[in-house]
């Protein structure tokens, strides 16, 4: 006898139908897609001679993952409404738009017109998701609902800066970067206050703690991407902060990786990748300015972080494959 389930509109569908499988696509998959696209771009930066083997294939994989999430919401609008009203899931929805920006950057050389249009659509989709997040959260704001993934809607827009090379729209990118950076500096002390003085984050949302490593690194990577004459004062603030936050999450992994697997594991991935990206960009700048010894130190640290990021992304991707295609979930 065929197993069936019931959709929100009352339709009965086989458990193994395409529509039923789409309903099971985890929303945090967008975060893993973002990490995969970003990791491919980073490896292409580190090994430019193999860039064509790394950047585009990873972007295609990420694009398919984003497409799965989009199809899930298109075919099940009720799930989108549910996620948008959820204090945690609503904050990770923009990762799909962020991943799409990185995919667009990878496609720029091959399909420039399409890539630029896709990037612009992704940017404005992120803005709309940010507005939706704010509107939902102000309805019943409680500080204890705040989790580190709340950095994603306001600060994650800086991915527009990281992926902006060759896209144009310099003024828009500059405004978005400034907005994201300002939001980070405002929200960071509030987040620390919440984490220290309010009740602990529930285990179900605890993987989002890894996102604490992302905003400083993302801000630094975005700034170094769009600035011709970067301020050494801002770099002196962001670089140590990025290293400290990444180190903090490394320590937290002692507990986080012991948690039972959940789609929230995607939170472990992009923060590790963007941390290494920021360090490589910093080392590149320092090398060009003649600070060779400091450049070498940062490069070594960046290489270490790249290794950790690669292991984490591969590990989480394998856990996702097992989770989604396991007979228990098929």
mmCIF file of C-alpha atoms in Angstrom:
data_model
loop_
_atom_site.group_PDB
_atom_site.id
_atom_site.type_symbol
_atom_site.label_atom_id
_atom_site.label_comp_id
_atom_site.label_asym_id
_atom_site.label_seq_id
_atom_site.Cartn_x
_atom_site.Cartn_y
_atom_site.Cartn_z
ATOM 1 C CA UNK A 1 0.000 0.000 0.000
ATOM 2 C CA UNK A 2 1.369 3.430 -0.948
ATOM 3 C CA UNK A 3 2.186 5.835 1.865
ATOM 4 C CA UNK A 4 0.499 9.214 1.528
ATOM 5 C CA UNK A 5 0.563 12.571 3.236
ATOM 6 C CA UNK A 6 -1.736 15.537 3.192
ATOM 7 C CA UNK A 7 -0.815 19.030 2.049
ATOM 8 C CA UNK A 8 -2.114 22.178 3.663
ATOM 9 C CA UNK A 9 -4.768 22.594 0.978
ATOM 10 C CA UNK A 10 -6.220 19.172 1.712
ATOM 11 C CA UNK A 11 -4.757 17.325 -1.273
ATOM 12 C CA UNK A 12 -3.551 13.790 -0.660
ATOM 13 C CA UNK A 13 -0.231 12.985 -2.308
ATOM 14 C CA UNK A 14 2.003 9.909 -2.301
ATOM 15 C CA UNK A 15 4.860 10.142 0.181
ATOM 16 C CA UNK A 16 7.397 9.573 -2.618
ATOM 17 C CA UNK A 17 5.837 12.072 -5.068
ATOM 18 C CA UNK A 18 7.878 14.968 -6.411
ATOM 19 C CA UNK A 19 5.653 17.471 -4.592
ATOM 20 C CA UNK A 20 6.036 15.594 -1.296
ATOM 21 C CA UNK A 21 9.815 15.563 -1.691
ATOM 22 C CA UNK A 22 9.797 19.296 -2.392
ATOM 23 C CA UNK A 23 7.956 19.923 0.862
ATOM 24 C CA UNK A 24 10.801 18.192 2.705
ATOM 25 C CA UNK A 25 13.540 20.389 1.233
ATOM 26 C CA UNK A 26 15.044 22.133 4.286
ATOM 27 C CA UNK A 27 14.992 25.925 4.146
ATOM 28 C CA UNK A 28 18.538 26.162 5.612
ATOM 29 C CA UNK A 29 19.753 24.407 2.448
ATOM 30 C CA UNK A 30 20.223 27.946 1.106
ATOM 31 C CA UNK A 31 23.018 28.439 3.644
ATOM 32 C CA UNK A 32 24.824 25.327 2.435
ATOM 33 C CA UNK A 33 24.378 26.477 -1.173
ATOM 34 C CA UNK A 34 25.928 29.819 -0.251
ATOM 35 C CA UNK A 35 28.888 28.049 1.333
ATOM 36 C CA UNK A 36 29.450 25.753 -1.655
ATOM 37 C CA UNK A 37 29.367 28.618 -4.171
ATOM 38 C CA UNK A 38 31.649 30.712 -1.949
ATOM 39 C CA UNK A 39 34.063 27.831 -1.362
ATOM 40 C CA UNK A 40 34.396 27.214 -5.097
ATOM 41 C CA UNK A 41 35.101 30.910 -5.652
ATOM 42 C CA UNK A 42 37.686 30.903 -2.855
ATOM 43 C CA UNK A 43 39.530 27.862 -4.176
ATOM 44 C CA UNK A 44 39.521 29.493 -7.618
ATOM 45 C CA UNK A 45 41.106 32.575 -6.023
ATOM 46 C CA UNK A 46 43.761 30.486 -4.270
ATOM 47 C CA UNK A 47 44.421 28.224 -7.276
ATOM 48 C CA UNK A 48 43.621 30.426 -10.275
ATOM 49 C CA UNK A 49 45.073 27.906 -12.734
ATOM 50 C CA UNK A 50 42.291 25.498 -11.728
ATOM 51 C CA UNK A 51 39.601 28.151 -11.357
ATOM 52 C CA UNK A 52 37.490 26.871 -14.231
ATOM 53 C CA UNK A 53 37.343 23.448 -12.563
ATOM 54 C CA UNK A 54 36.252 24.861 -9.231
ATOM 55 C CA UNK A 55 34.204 28.034 -9.442
ATOM 56 C CA UNK A 56 31.599 27.217 -12.096
ATOM 57 C CA UNK A 57 30.810 23.602 -11.040
ATOM 58 C CA UNK A 58 30.340 24.624 -7.407
ATOM 59 C CA UNK A 59 28.106 27.493 -8.522
ATOM 60 C CA UNK A 60 25.978 25.103 -10.599
ATOM 61 C CA UNK A 61 25.571 22.773 -7.620
ATOM 62 C CA UNK A 62 24.649 25.722 -5.411
ATOM 63 C CA UNK A 63 22.213 27.008 -8.016
ATOM 64 C CA UNK A 64 20.411 23.669 -8.128
ATOM 65 C CA UNK A 65 20.134 23.676 -4.354
ATOM 66 C CA UNK A 66 18.649 27.166 -4.363
ATOM 67 C CA UNK A 67 16.274 26.119 -7.129
ATOM 68 C CA UNK A 68 15.042 23.246 -4.955
ATOM 69 C CA UNK A 69 14.193 25.682 -2.137
ATOM 70 C CA UNK A 70 12.497 28.087 -4.564
ATOM 71 C CA UNK A 71 10.418 25.282 -6.091
ATOM 72 C CA UNK A 72 9.431 24.183 -2.610
ATOM 73 C CA UNK A 73 8.006 27.614 -1.834
ATOM 74 C CA UNK A 74 6.445 28.148 -5.279
ATOM 75 C CA UNK A 75 4.580 24.852 -5.032
ATOM 76 C CA UNK A 76 3.812 25.263 -1.320
ATOM 77 C CA UNK A 77 3.204 28.946 -0.513
ATOM 78 C CA UNK A 78 1.929 27.949 2.916
ATOM 79 C CA UNK A 79 5.423 26.786 3.837
ATOM 80 C CA UNK A 80 6.874 30.164 2.886
ATOM 81 C CA UNK A 81 4.336 31.933 5.112
ATOM 82 C CA UNK A 82 5.171 29.556 7.957
ATOM 83 C CA UNK A 83 8.920 30.099 7.576
ATOM 84 C CA UNK A 84 8.551 33.868 7.337
ATOM 85 C CA UNK A 85 6.691 33.913 10.644
ATOM 86 C CA UNK A 86 9.263 31.675 12.365
ATOM 87 C CA UNK A 87 11.852 33.605 14.424
ATOM 88 C CA UNK A 88 14.760 31.435 13.224
ATOM 89 C CA UNK A 89 13.781 30.202 9.760
ATOM 90 C CA UNK A 90 12.791 33.704 8.653
ATOM 91 C CA UNK A 91 16.325 34.859 9.377
ATOM 92 C CA UNK A 92 17.932 32.225 7.133
ATOM 93 C CA UNK A 93 15.606 32.740 4.160
ATOM 94 C CA UNK A 94 17.916 35.427 2.676
ATOM 95 C CA UNK A 95 20.734 32.883 2.330
ATOM 96 C CA UNK A 96 19.080 31.723 -0.893
ATOM 97 C CA UNK A 97 19.395 35.240 -2.302
ATOM 98 C CA UNK A 98 22.982 35.475 -1.065
ATOM 99 C CA UNK A 99 23.844 32.165 -2.731
ATOM 100 C CA UNK A 100 22.264 33.406 -5.943
ATOM 101 C CA UNK A 101 24.526 36.469 -5.898
ATOM 102 C CA UNK A 102 27.562 34.196 -5.715
ATOM 103 C CA UNK A 103 26.174 32.002 -8.495
ATOM 104 C CA UNK A 104 25.683 35.101 -10.636
ATOM 105 C CA UNK A 105 29.301 36.117 -10.055
ATOM 106 C CA UNK A 106 30.471 32.690 -11.225
ATOM 107 C CA UNK A 107 28.342 32.983 -14.374
ATOM 108 C CA UNK A 108 29.499 36.509 -15.206
ATOM 109 C CA UNK A 109 32.327 35.467 -17.501
ATOM 110 C CA UNK A 110 30.180 32.996 -19.418
ATOM 111 C CA UNK A 111 26.746 34.687 -19.515
ATOM 112 C CA UNK A 112 27.306 38.364 -18.620
ATOM 113 C CA UNK A 113 23.839 39.735 -19.397
ATOM 114 C CA UNK A 114 22.036 36.912 -17.608
ATOM 115 C CA UNK A 115 24.470 37.006 -14.676
ATOM 116 C CA UNK A 116 24.016 40.735 -14.091
ATOM 117 C CA UNK A 117 20.222 40.402 -14.245
ATOM 118 C CA UNK A 118 20.303 37.424 -11.883
ATOM 119 C CA UNK A 119 22.555 39.279 -9.453
ATOM 120 C CA UNK A 120 20.243 42.296 -9.419
ATOM 121 C CA UNK A 121 17.177 40.107 -8.851
ATOM 122 C CA UNK A 122 18.982 38.375 -5.981
ATOM 123 C CA UNK A 123 19.941 41.692 -4.378
ATOM 124 C CA UNK A 124 16.385 43.012 -4.423
ATOM 125 C CA UNK A 125 15.021 39.642 -3.280
ATOM 126 C CA UNK A 126 17.318 39.872 -0.264
ATOM 127 C CA UNK A 127 16.057 43.386 0.459
ATOM 128 C CA UNK A 128 12.442 42.194 0.289
ATOM 129 C CA UNK A 129 13.186 39.249 2.582
ATOM 130 C CA UNK A 130 14.900 41.615 5.014
ATOM 131 C CA UNK A 131 11.805 43.856 5.049
ATOM 132 C CA UNK A 132 9.587 40.810 5.585
ATOM 133 C CA UNK A 133 11.806 39.646 8.440
ATOM 134 C CA UNK A 134 11.645 43.042 10.166
ATOM 135 C CA UNK A 135 7.875 43.321 9.782
ATOM 136 C CA UNK A 136 7.369 39.868 11.256
ATOM 137 C CA UNK A 137 9.758 40.359 14.159
ATOM 138 C CA UNK A 138 8.404 43.738 15.304
ATOM 139 C CA UNK A 139 4.958 42.196 15.760
ATOM 140 C CA UNK A 140 6.032 40.297 18.855
ATOM 141 C CA UNK A 141 9.620 41.231 19.584
ATOM 142 C CA UNK A 142 11.240 39.408 22.476
ATOM 143 C CA UNK A 143 14.960 39.629 23.099
ATOM 144 C CA UNK A 144 15.187 35.938 23.954
ATOM 145 C CA UNK A 145 13.965 35.140 20.427
ATOM 146 C CA UNK A 146 17.126 36.747 19.040
ATOM 147 C CA UNK A 147 19.669 34.232 17.757
ATOM 148 C CA UNK A 148 22.899 34.792 15.786
ATOM 149 C CA UNK A 149 21.130 34.040 12.506
ATOM 150 C CA UNK A 150 19.394 37.399 12.969
ATOM 151 C CA UNK A 151 22.594 38.896 11.564
ATOM 152 C CA UNK A 152 21.776 37.343 8.181
ATOM 153 C CA UNK A 153 18.972 39.638 6.920
ATOM 154 C CA UNK A 154 20.665 43.007 7.644
ATOM 155 C CA UNK A 155 24.367 42.114 7.399
ATOM 156 C CA UNK A 156 24.155 39.353 4.796
ATOM 157 C CA UNK A 157 23.418 41.937 2.118
ATOM 158 C CA UNK A 158 27.173 42.617 2.139
ATOM 159 C CA UNK A 159 27.453 39.522 -0.065
ATOM 160 C CA UNK A 160 26.323 41.968 -2.759
ATOM 161 C CA UNK A 161 29.677 43.709 -2.270
ATOM 162 C CA UNK A 162 31.682 40.479 -2.230
ATOM 163 C CA UNK A 163 30.059 39.384 -5.495
ATOM 164 C CA UNK A 164 29.922 42.828 -7.127
ATOM 165 C CA UNK A 165 33.100 42.722 -9.241
ATOM 166 C CA UNK A 166 32.105 43.390 -12.823
ATOM 167 C CA UNK A 167 28.422 43.836 -11.999
ATOM 168 C CA UNK A 168 28.348 47.638 -12.011
ATOM 169 C CA UNK A 169 25.916 49.442 -9.692
ATOM 170 C CA UNK A 170 28.802 50.789 -7.603
ATOM 171 C CA UNK A 171 26.634 53.329 -5.771
ATOM 172 C CA UNK A 172 24.039 50.707 -4.849
ATOM 173 C CA UNK A 173 26.741 48.331 -3.641
ATOM 174 C CA UNK A 174 28.370 51.046 -1.538
ATOM 175 C CA UNK A 175 25.051 51.931 0.095
ATOM 176 C CA UNK A 176 24.268 48.287 0.829
ATOM 177 C CA UNK A 177 27.730 47.705 2.299
ATOM 178 C CA UNK A 178 27.462 50.767 4.537
ATOM 179 C CA UNK A 179 24.012 49.682 5.682
ATOM 180 C CA UNK A 180 25.158 46.135 6.459
ATOM 181 C CA UNK A 181 28.263 47.273 8.322
ATOM 182 C CA UNK A 182 26.287 49.805 10.375
ATOM 183 C CA UNK A 183 23.731 47.151 11.287
ATOM 184 C CA UNK A 184 26.538 44.837 12.401
ATOM 185 C CA UNK A 185 28.142 47.353 14.724
ATOM 186 C CA UNK A 186 24.730 48.209 16.206
ATOM 187 C CA UNK A 187 23.546 44.636 16.613
ATOM 188 C CA UNK A 188 26.789 43.051 17.882
ATOM 189 C CA UNK A 189 26.661 44.440 21.466
ATOM 190 C CA UNK A 190 22.936 43.675 21.640
ATOM 191 C CA UNK A 191 23.618 40.089 20.557
ATOM 192 C CA UNK A 192 26.375 39.681 23.154
ATOM 193 C CA UNK A 193 24.031 41.055 25.832
ATOM 194 C CA UNK A 194 21.338 38.578 24.785
ATOM 195 C CA UNK A 195 23.776 35.624 24.751
ATOM 196 C CA UNK A 196 25.304 36.476 28.136
ATOM 197 C CA UNK A 197 22.382 37.730 30.206
ATOM 198 C CA UNK A 198 19.302 36.063 28.723
ATOM 199 C CA UNK A 199 18.269 32.424 28.654
ATOM 200 C CA UNK A 200 20.373 29.996 26.647
ATOM 201 C CA UNK A 201 19.643 29.390 22.984
ATOM 202 C CA UNK A 202 17.482 26.247 22.618
ATOM 203 C CA UNK A 203 19.312 23.213 21.235
ATOM 204 C CA UNK A 204 17.187 23.317 18.079
ATOM 205 C CA UNK A 205 18.581 26.769 17.243
ATOM 206 C CA UNK A 206 22.021 26.303 18.788
ATOM 207 C CA UNK A 207 23.784 25.594 15.450
ATOM 208 C CA UNK A 208 23.097 29.217 14.515
ATOM 209 C CA UNK A 209 25.761 30.239 17.035
ATOM 210 C CA UNK A 210 28.333 29.471 14.324
ATOM 211 C CA UNK A 211 26.983 32.469 12.404
ATOM 212 C CA UNK A 212 28.693 34.697 14.972
ATOM 213 C CA UNK A 213 31.878 34.138 12.945
ATOM 214 C CA UNK A 214 30.436 35.471 9.692
ATOM 215 C CA UNK A 215 29.564 39.195 9.946
ATOM 216 C CA UNK A 216 33.022 40.587 10.718
ATOM 217 C CA UNK A 217 34.672 38.451 8.042
ATOM 218 C CA UNK A 218 31.922 39.238 5.540
ATOM 219 C CA UNK A 219 32.249 42.951 6.253
ATOM 220 C CA UNK A 220 36.026 42.797 5.785
ATOM 221 C CA UNK A 221 35.796 40.752 2.573
ATOM 222 C CA UNK A 222 33.131 43.055 1.169
ATOM 223 C CA UNK A 223 35.080 46.164 2.073
ATOM 224 C CA UNK A 224 38.294 44.926 0.468
ATOM 225 C CA UNK A 225 36.357 43.944 -2.662
ATOM 226 C CA UNK A 226 34.831 47.356 -3.310
ATOM 227 C CA UNK A 227 37.437 49.753 -1.883
ATOM 228 C CA UNK A 228 40.321 51.056 -3.996
ATOM 229 C CA UNK A 229 41.882 52.847 -1.034
ATOM 230 C CA UNK A 230 40.773 50.970 2.077
ATOM 231 C CA UNK A 231 40.991 52.584 5.484
ATOM 232 C CA UNK A 232 43.616 50.880 7.612
ATOM 233 C CA UNK A 233 41.666 51.912 10.704
ATOM 234 C CA UNK A 234 38.621 49.932 9.592
ATOM 235 C CA UNK A 235 40.812 46.995 8.624
ATOM 236 C CA UNK A 236 42.519 47.188 12.028
ATOM 237 C CA UNK A 237 39.064 46.875 13.630
ATOM 238 C CA UNK A 238 37.555 44.204 11.385
ATOM 239 C CA UNK A 239 40.554 41.900 10.912
ATOM 240 C CA UNK A 240 41.211 41.089 14.604
ATOM 241 C CA UNK A 241 37.452 40.895 15.198
ATOM 242 C CA UNK A 242 37.060 38.432 12.325
ATOM 243 C CA UNK A 243 39.889 36.240 13.619
ATOM 244 C CA UNK A 244 38.547 36.374 17.182
ATOM 245 C CA UNK A 245 35.005 35.467 16.146
ATOM 246 C CA UNK A 246 36.175 32.578 13.999
ATOM 247 C CA UNK A 247 38.319 31.304 16.875
ATOM 248 C CA UNK A 248 35.330 31.574 19.201
ATOM 249 C CA UNK A 249 33.267 29.404 16.863
ATOM 250 C CA UNK A 250 36.107 26.872 16.545
ATOM 251 C CA UNK A 251 35.885 26.441 20.316
ATOM 252 C CA UNK A 252 32.088 26.242 20.133
ATOM 253 C CA UNK A 253 32.373 23.418 17.580
ATOM 254 C CA UNK A 254 33.428 21.161 20.459
ATOM 255 C CA UNK A 255 29.790 21.232 21.508
ATOM 256 C CA UNK A 256 28.034 22.146 18.278
ATOM 257 C CA UNK A 257 29.310 19.129 16.340
ATOM 258 C CA UNK A 258 27.991 16.847 19.067
ATOM 259 C CA UNK A 259 24.428 18.019 18.520
ATOM 260 C CA UNK A 260 22.133 15.605 16.657
ATOM 261 C CA UNK A 261 22.124 16.411 12.961
ATOM 262 C CA UNK A 262 19.552 18.931 11.796
ATOM 263 C CA UNK A 263 19.304 21.143 8.694
ATOM 264 C CA UNK A 264 20.621 23.903 10.957
ATOM 265 C CA UNK A 265 24.075 22.367 10.476
ATOM 266 C CA UNK A 266 24.193 24.567 7.363
ATOM 267 C CA UNK A 267 25.008 27.407 9.765
ATOM 268 C CA UNK A 268 28.456 25.870 10.254
ATOM 269 C CA UNK A 269 29.531 26.302 6.651
ATOM 270 C CA UNK A 270 29.505 29.831 5.210
ATOM 271 C CA UNK A 271 31.037 31.491 8.293
ATOM 272 C CA UNK A 272 34.099 29.257 7.898
ATOM 273 C CA UNK A 273 34.419 29.984 4.171
ATOM 274 C CA UNK A 274 34.015 33.750 4.437
ATOM 275 C CA UNK A 275 36.518 33.826 7.309
ATOM 276 C CA UNK A 276 39.206 32.364 5.088
ATOM 277 C CA UNK A 277 38.137 34.601 2.195
ATOM 278 C CA UNK A 278 38.554 37.730 4.315
ATOM 279 C CA UNK A 279 42.025 36.641 5.408
ATOM 280 C CA UNK A 280 43.201 35.916 1.874
ATOM 281 C CA UNK A 281 41.953 39.314 0.716
ATOM 282 C CA UNK A 282 43.688 40.968 3.676
ATOM 283 C CA UNK A 283 46.951 39.166 2.956
ATOM 284 C CA UNK A 284 46.743 40.190 -0.691
ATOM 285 C CA UNK A 285 46.383 43.854 0.316
ATOM 286 C CA UNK A 286 49.202 43.656 2.871
ATOM 287 C CA UNK A 287 51.485 42.040 0.319
ATOM 288 C CA UNK A 288 50.827 44.778 -2.212
ATOM 289 C CA UNK A 289 51.606 47.404 0.441
ATOM 290 C CA UNK A 290 54.954 45.782 1.260
ATOM 291 C CA UNK A 291 54.076 44.238 4.623
ATOM 292 C CA UNK A 292 55.469 40.866 3.573
ATOM 293 C CA UNK A 293 56.010 39.286 6.997
ATOM 294 C CA UNK A 294 52.483 40.123 8.130
ATOM 295 C CA UNK A 295 51.202 39.005 4.734
ATOM 296 C CA UNK A 296 52.866 35.597 5.178
ATOM 297 C CA UNK A 297 51.377 35.146 8.656
ATOM 298 C CA UNK A 298 47.861 36.033 7.492
ATOM 299 C CA UNK A 299 48.281 33.783 4.438
ATOM 300 C CA UNK A 300 49.202 30.833 6.632
ATOM 301 C CA UNK A 301 46.218 31.466 8.882
ATOM 302 C CA UNK A 302 43.988 31.807 5.816
ATOM 303 C CA UNK A 303 45.240 28.463 4.501
ATOM 304 C CA UNK A 304 44.454 26.812 7.819
ATOM 305 C CA UNK A 305 40.960 28.307 7.819
ATOM 306 C CA UNK A 306 40.447 27.207 4.216
ATOM 307 C CA UNK A 307 41.275 23.633 5.186
ATOM 308 C CA UNK A 308 38.826 23.748 8.098
ATOM 309 C CA UNK A 309 36.164 25.355 5.895
ATOM 310 C CA UNK A 310 36.554 22.697 3.199
ATOM 311 C CA UNK A 311 36.263 19.875 5.724
ATOM 312 C CA UNK A 312 33.196 21.444 7.362
ATOM 313 C CA UNK A 313 31.399 22.091 4.058
ATOM 314 C CA UNK A 314 32.070 18.564 2.764
ATOM 315 C CA UNK A 315 31.014 17.050 6.094
ATOM 316 C CA UNK A 316 27.766 19.006 6.278
ATOM 317 C CA UNK A 317 26.985 18.304 2.604
ATOM 318 C CA UNK A 318 27.413 14.567 3.213
ATOM 319 C CA UNK A 319 25.167 14.740 6.280
ATOM 320 C CA UNK A 320 22.558 16.587 4.219
ATOM 321 C CA UNK A 321 22.655 13.925 1.509
ATOM 322 C CA UNK A 322 22.171 11.200 4.080
ATOM 323 C CA UNK A 323 19.410 13.151 5.821
ATOM 324 C CA UNK A 324 17.436 13.837 2.649
ATOM 325 C CA UNK A 325 17.921 10.563 0.778
ATOM 326 C CA UNK A 326 17.932 8.205 3.726
ATOM 327 C CA UNK A 327 15.066 5.647 3.547
ATOM 328 C CA UNK A 328 13.750 7.139 6.788
ATOM 329 C CA UNK A 329 13.130 10.444 5.005
ATOM 330 C CA UNK A 330 12.520 9.246 1.453
#
